[in-house]
CSV table of C-alpha atoms and ligand atoms in Angstrom, one decimal:
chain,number,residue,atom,x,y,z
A,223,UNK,CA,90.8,63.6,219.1
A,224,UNK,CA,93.0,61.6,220.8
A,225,UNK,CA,93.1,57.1,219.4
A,226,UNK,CA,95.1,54.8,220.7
A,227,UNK,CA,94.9,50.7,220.2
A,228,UNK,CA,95.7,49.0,223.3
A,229,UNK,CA,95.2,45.4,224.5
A,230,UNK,CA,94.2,43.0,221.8
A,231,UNK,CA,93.6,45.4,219.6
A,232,UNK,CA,90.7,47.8,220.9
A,233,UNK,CA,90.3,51.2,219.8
A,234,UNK,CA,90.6,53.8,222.4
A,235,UNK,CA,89.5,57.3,222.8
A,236,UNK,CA,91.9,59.0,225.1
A,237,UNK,CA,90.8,61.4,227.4
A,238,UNK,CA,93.4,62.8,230.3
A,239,UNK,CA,94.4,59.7,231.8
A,240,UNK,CA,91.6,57.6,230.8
A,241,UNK,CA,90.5,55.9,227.6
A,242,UNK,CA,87.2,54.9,226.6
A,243,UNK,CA,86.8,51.7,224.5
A,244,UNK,CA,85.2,52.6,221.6
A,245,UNK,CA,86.4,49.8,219.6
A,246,UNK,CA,82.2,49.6,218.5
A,247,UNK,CA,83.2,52.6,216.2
A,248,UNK,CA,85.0,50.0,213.9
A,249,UNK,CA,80.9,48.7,213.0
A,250,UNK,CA,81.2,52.0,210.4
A,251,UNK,CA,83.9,50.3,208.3
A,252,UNK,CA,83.4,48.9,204.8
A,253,UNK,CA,83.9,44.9,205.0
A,254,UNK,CA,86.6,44.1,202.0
A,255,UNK,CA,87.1,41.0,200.0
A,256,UNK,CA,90.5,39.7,198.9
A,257,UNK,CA,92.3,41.3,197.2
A,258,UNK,CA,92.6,43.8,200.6
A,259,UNK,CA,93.6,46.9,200.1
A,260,UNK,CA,97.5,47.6,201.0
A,261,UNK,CA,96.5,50.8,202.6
A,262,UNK,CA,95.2,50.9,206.1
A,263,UNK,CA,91.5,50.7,206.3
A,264,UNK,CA,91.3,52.6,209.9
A,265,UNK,CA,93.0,55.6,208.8
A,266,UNK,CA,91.9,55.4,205.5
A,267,UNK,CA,87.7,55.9,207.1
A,268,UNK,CA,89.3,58.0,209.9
A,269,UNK,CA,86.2,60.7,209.6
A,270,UNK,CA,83.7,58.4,209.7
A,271,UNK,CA,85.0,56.7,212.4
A,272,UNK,CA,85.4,59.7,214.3
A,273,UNK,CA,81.7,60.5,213.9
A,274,UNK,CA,80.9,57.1,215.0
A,275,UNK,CA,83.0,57.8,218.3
A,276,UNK,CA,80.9,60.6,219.0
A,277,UNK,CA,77.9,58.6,218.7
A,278,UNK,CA,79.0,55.4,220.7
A,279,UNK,CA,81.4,57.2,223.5
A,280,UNK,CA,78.6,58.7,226.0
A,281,UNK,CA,77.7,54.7,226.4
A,282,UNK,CA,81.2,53.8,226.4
A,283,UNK,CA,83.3,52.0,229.4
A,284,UNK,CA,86.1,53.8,230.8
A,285,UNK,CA,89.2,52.7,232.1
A,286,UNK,CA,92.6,54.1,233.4
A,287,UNK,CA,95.1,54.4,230.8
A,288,UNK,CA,98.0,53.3,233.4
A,289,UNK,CA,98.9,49.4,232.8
A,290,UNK,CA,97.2,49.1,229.4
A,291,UNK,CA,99.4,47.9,226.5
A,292,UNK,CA,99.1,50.1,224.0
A,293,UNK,CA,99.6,49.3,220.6
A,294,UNK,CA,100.6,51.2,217.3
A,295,UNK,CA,97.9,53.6,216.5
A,296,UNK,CA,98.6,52.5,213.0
A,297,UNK,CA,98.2,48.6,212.3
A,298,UNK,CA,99.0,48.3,208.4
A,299,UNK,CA,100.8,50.9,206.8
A,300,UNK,CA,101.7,50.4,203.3
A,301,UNK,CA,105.1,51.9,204.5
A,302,UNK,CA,106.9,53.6,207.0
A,303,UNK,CA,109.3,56.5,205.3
A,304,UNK,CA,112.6,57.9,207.5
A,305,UNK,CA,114.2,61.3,206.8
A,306,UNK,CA,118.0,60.6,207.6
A,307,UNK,CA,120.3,63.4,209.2
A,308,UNK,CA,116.4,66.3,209.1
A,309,UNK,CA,118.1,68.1,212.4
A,310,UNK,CA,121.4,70.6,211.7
A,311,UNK,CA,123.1,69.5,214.8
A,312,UNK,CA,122.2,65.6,214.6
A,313,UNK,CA,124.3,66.5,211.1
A,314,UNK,CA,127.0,67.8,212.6
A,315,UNK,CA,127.4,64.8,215.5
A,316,UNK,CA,127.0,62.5,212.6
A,317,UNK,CA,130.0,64.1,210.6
A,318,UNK,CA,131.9,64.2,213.8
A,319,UNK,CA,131.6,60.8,215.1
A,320,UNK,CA,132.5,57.7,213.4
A,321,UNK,CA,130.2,55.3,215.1
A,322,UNK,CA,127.5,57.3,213.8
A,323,UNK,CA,128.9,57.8,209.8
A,324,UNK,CA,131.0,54.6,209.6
A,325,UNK,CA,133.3,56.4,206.7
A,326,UNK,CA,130.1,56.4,204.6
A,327,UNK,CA,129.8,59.4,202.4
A,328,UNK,CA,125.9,59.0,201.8
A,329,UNK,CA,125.2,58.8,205.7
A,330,UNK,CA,127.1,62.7,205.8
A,331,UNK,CA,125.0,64.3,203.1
A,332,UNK,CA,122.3,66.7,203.9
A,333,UNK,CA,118.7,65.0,203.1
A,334,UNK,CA,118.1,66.8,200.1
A,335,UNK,CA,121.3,64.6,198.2
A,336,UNK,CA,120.6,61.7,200.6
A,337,UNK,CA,117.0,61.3,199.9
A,338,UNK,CA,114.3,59.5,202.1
A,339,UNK,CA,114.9,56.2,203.2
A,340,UNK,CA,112.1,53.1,204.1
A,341,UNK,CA,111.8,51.3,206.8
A,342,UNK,CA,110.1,47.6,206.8
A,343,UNK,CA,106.4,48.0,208.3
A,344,UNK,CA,106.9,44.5,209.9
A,345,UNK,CA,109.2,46.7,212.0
A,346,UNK,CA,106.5,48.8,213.6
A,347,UNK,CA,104.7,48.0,217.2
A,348,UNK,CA,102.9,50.0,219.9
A,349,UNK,CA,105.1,51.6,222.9
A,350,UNK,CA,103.5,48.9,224.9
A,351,UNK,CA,105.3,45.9,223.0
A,352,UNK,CA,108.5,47.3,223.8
A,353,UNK,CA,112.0,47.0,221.8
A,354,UNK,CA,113.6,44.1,221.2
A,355,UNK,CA,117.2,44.4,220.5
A,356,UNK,CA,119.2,42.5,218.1
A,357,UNK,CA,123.1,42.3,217.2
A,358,UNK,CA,124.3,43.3,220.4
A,359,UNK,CA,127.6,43.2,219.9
A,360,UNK,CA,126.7,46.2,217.5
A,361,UNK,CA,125.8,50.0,218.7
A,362,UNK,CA,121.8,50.3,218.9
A,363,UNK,CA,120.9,53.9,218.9
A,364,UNK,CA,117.6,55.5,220.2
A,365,UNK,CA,116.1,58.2,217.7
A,366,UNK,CA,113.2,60.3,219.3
A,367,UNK,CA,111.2,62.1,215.9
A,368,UNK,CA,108.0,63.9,215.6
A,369,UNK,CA,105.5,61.0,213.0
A,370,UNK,CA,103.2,61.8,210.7
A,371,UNK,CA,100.4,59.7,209.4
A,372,UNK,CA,99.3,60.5,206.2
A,373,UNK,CA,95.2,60.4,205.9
A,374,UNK,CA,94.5,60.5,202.1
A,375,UNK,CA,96.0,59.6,199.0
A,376,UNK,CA,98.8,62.2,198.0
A,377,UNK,CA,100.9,61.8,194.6
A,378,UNK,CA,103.0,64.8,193.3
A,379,UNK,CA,101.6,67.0,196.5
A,380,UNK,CA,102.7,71.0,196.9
A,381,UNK,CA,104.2,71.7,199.8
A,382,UNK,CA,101.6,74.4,200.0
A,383,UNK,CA,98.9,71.7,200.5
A,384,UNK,CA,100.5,69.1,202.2
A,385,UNK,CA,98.9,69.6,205.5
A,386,UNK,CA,95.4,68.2,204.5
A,387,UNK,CA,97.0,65.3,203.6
A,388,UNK,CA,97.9,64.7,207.1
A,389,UNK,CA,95.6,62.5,209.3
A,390,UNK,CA,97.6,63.3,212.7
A,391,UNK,CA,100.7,62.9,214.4
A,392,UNK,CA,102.7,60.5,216.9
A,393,UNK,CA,105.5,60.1,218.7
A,394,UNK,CA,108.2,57.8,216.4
A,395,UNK,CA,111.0,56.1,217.2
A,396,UNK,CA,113.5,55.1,215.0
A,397,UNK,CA,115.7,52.6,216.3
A,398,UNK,CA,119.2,52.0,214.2
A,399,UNK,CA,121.4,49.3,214.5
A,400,UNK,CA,125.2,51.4,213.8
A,401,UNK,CA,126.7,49.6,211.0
A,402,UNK,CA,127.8,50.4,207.1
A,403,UNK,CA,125.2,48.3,205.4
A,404,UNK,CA,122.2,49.9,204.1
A,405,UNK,CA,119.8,52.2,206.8
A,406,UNK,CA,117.0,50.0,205.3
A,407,UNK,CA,118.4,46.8,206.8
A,408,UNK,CA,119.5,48.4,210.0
A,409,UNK,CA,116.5,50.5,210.8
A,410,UNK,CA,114.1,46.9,209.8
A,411,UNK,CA,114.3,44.7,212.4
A,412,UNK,CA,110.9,43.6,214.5
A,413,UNK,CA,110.4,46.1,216.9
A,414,UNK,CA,112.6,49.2,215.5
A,415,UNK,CA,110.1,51.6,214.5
A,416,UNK,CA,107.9,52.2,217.8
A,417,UNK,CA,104.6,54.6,217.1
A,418,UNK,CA,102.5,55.9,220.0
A,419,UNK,CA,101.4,56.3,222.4
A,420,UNK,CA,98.5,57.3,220.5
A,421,UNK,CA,97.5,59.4,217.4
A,422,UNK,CA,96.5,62.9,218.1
A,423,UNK,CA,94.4,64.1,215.3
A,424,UNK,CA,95.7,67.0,212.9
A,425,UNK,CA,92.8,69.3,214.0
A,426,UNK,CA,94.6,69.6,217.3
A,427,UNK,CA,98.3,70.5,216.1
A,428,UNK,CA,97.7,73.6,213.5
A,429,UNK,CA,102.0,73.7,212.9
A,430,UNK,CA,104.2,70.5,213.0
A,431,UNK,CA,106.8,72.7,212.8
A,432,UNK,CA,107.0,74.4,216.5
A,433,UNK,CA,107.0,71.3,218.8
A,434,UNK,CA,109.3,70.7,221.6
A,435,UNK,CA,110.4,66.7,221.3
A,436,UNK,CA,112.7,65.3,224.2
A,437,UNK,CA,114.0,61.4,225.3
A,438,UNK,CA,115.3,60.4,228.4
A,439,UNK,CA,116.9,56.9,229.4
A,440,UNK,CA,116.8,55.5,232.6
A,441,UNK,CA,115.6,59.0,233.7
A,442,UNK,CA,118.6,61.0,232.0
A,443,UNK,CA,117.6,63.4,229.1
A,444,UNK,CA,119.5,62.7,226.3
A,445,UNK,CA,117.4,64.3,223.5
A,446,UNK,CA,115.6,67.7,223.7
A,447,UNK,CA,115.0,70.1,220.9
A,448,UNK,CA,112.5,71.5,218.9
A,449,UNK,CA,110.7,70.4,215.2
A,450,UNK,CA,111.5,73.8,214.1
A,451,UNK,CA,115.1,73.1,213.8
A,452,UNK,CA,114.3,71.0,211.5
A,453,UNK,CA,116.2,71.1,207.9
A,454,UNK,CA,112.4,69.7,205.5
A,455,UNK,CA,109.3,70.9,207.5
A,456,UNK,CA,106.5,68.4,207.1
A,457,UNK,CA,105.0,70.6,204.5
A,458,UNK,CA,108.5,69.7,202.4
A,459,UNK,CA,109.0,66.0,203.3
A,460,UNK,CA,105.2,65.1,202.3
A,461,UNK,CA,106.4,67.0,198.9
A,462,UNK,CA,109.3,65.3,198.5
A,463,UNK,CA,108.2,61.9,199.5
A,464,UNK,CA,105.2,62.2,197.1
A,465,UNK,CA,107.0,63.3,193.9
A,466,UNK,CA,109.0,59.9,194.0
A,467,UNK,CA,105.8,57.7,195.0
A,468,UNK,CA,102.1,57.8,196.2
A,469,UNK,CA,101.4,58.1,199.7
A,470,UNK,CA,98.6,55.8,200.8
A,471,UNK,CA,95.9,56.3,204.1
A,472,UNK,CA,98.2,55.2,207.2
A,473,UNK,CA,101.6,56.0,205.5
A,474,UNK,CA,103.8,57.0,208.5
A,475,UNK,CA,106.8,59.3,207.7
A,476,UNK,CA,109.0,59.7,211.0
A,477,UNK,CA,110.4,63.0,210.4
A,478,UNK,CA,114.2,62.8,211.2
A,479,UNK,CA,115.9,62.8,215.3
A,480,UNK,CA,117.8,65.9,216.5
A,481,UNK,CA,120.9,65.5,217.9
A,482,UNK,CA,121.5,63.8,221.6
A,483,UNK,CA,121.4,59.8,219.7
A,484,UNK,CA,123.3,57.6,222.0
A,485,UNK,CA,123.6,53.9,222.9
A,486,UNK,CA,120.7,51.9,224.5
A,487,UNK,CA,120.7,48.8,226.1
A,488,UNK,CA,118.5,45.4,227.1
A,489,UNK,CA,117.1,47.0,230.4
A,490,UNK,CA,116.2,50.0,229.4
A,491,UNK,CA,113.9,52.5,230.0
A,492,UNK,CA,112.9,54.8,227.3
A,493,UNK,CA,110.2,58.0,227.9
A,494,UNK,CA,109.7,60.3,224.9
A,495,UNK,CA,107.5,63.2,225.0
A,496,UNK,CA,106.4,65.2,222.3
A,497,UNK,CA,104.2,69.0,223.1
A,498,UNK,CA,100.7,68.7,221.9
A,499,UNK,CA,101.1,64.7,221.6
A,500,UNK,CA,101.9,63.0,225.1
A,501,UNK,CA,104.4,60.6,226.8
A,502,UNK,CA,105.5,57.3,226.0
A,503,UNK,CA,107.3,54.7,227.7
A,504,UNK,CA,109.3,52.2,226.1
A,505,UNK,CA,111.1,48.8,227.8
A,506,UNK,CA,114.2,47.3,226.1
A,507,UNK,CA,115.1,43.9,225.9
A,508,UNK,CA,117.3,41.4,223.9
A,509,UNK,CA,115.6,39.7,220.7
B,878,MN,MN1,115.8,58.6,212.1
């Protein structure tokens, strides 16, 4: 199954090139009292949602998926998890190129010394609210990455078993702002993690781990690779990640960029493709 959240915030079933508006699915979820919970409530009732869809989508307006906004598949995750320098060759550029390492021994290491790094969720929108650029007297960089949304609570999870802890997958972006100061800070601001265009459910992709991913800007392919060349599989990250905290419902862990990162700018056009998952296409302005 294919979900996307597009306008102000309906839920969409996506089908070819249209979507059906199945946002009376949502009738299925619990209603919460305050405290809320600081997992995400969608993702957390995913099947029961998805058995709702089925019920509600035979009655359910269609429309063309061309000129929707579409937002974040995932609205509140508790957080959003980056794994810094995942790709060998994206390594190797990074070692190479001091824009990229900025003399900082920690942003050369391979992930398993570096670690896994978080980004702010305040930092997360939908393809369709486009990336707003700050400090741009500073490098930006565009990161294509295969994302994974975790489904259910995982603590101290075998990489053996990791999969069914996996609700789908997305395309991520994870913008970076070049710069020594801490990846948290520069990979935070509004806008710099972009998720979409929709979630494709884990049902339909039975390995993460042989997926072609590719960006282009302004038309011109500047990343293309494959998730296989990946250094942690997905099984490994969500093993990592979980023997250092608990991964909630919604938990989004964008899974590293391969080489090809280069410079974007306000006025550009950013389309990223992952197989099995779709196309997305991102505008980029000034903050
Ligand atoms: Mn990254």
């Amino acid at each position: 199954m294919r979900l996307c959240w597009f306008g102000d915030a309906r839920l969409g079933l996506v089908d070819g090139l249209n979507v059906q508006d199945v946002t009376a699915a949502l009738d299925v979820l619990p209603s919460y009292r305050y405290p809320l919970p600081t997992y995400d409530v969608f993702i957390a009732n995913l099947p029961r949602v998805e058995g709702r869809i089925r019920a509600v989508a035979a009655d359910a307006p269609s429309m063309p998926l061309t000129g929707l906004k579409l937002l974040s598949p995932v609205a509140n995750p508790s957080k959003v998890i980056g794994a810094p320098v995942n790709y060998h060759k994206h390594l190797a550029e990074v070692r190479t190129d001091a824009h990229l390492h900025h003399d900082n021994q920690a942003h050369m290491a391979v992930i398993h010394k570096t670690g896994l790094f978080l980004k702010a969720s305040s930092s997360l929108v939908g393809p369709g609210e486009g990336i707003a650029l700050r400090k741009l007297d500073r490098r930006n960089d565009h990161e294509v990455e295969l994302a994974v949304v975790i489904g259910k609570t995982a603590n101290n999870v075998s990489g053996t078993e990791a999969l069914e802890y996996v609700a789908g997958y997305s395309i991520g972006l994870d913008l970076t702002i070049r710069g020594p100061e801490e990846r948290s800070l520069r990979k935070s601001p509004d806008s710099y993690a972009v998720l979409g265009p929709w979630l494709v459910t884990a049902d339909e992709i039975s390995n993460p781990g042989q997926l072609d991913l590719k960006l282009s800007v302004n038309g011109e392919v500047r990343q293309n690779s494959n998730t296989k060349y990946m250094i942690l599989g997905v099984p490994e990250l969500i093993e990592f990640a979980s023997a250092f905290y608990t991964l909630y419902p919604g938990d989004v862990i964008v899974t590293g960029t391969p080489e090809g990162v280069s410079p974007i700018e306000p006025g550009d056009t950013i389309v990223a493709t992952i197989e099995k998952i779709g196309t997305m296409e991102v505008k980029v302005r000034a903050a």
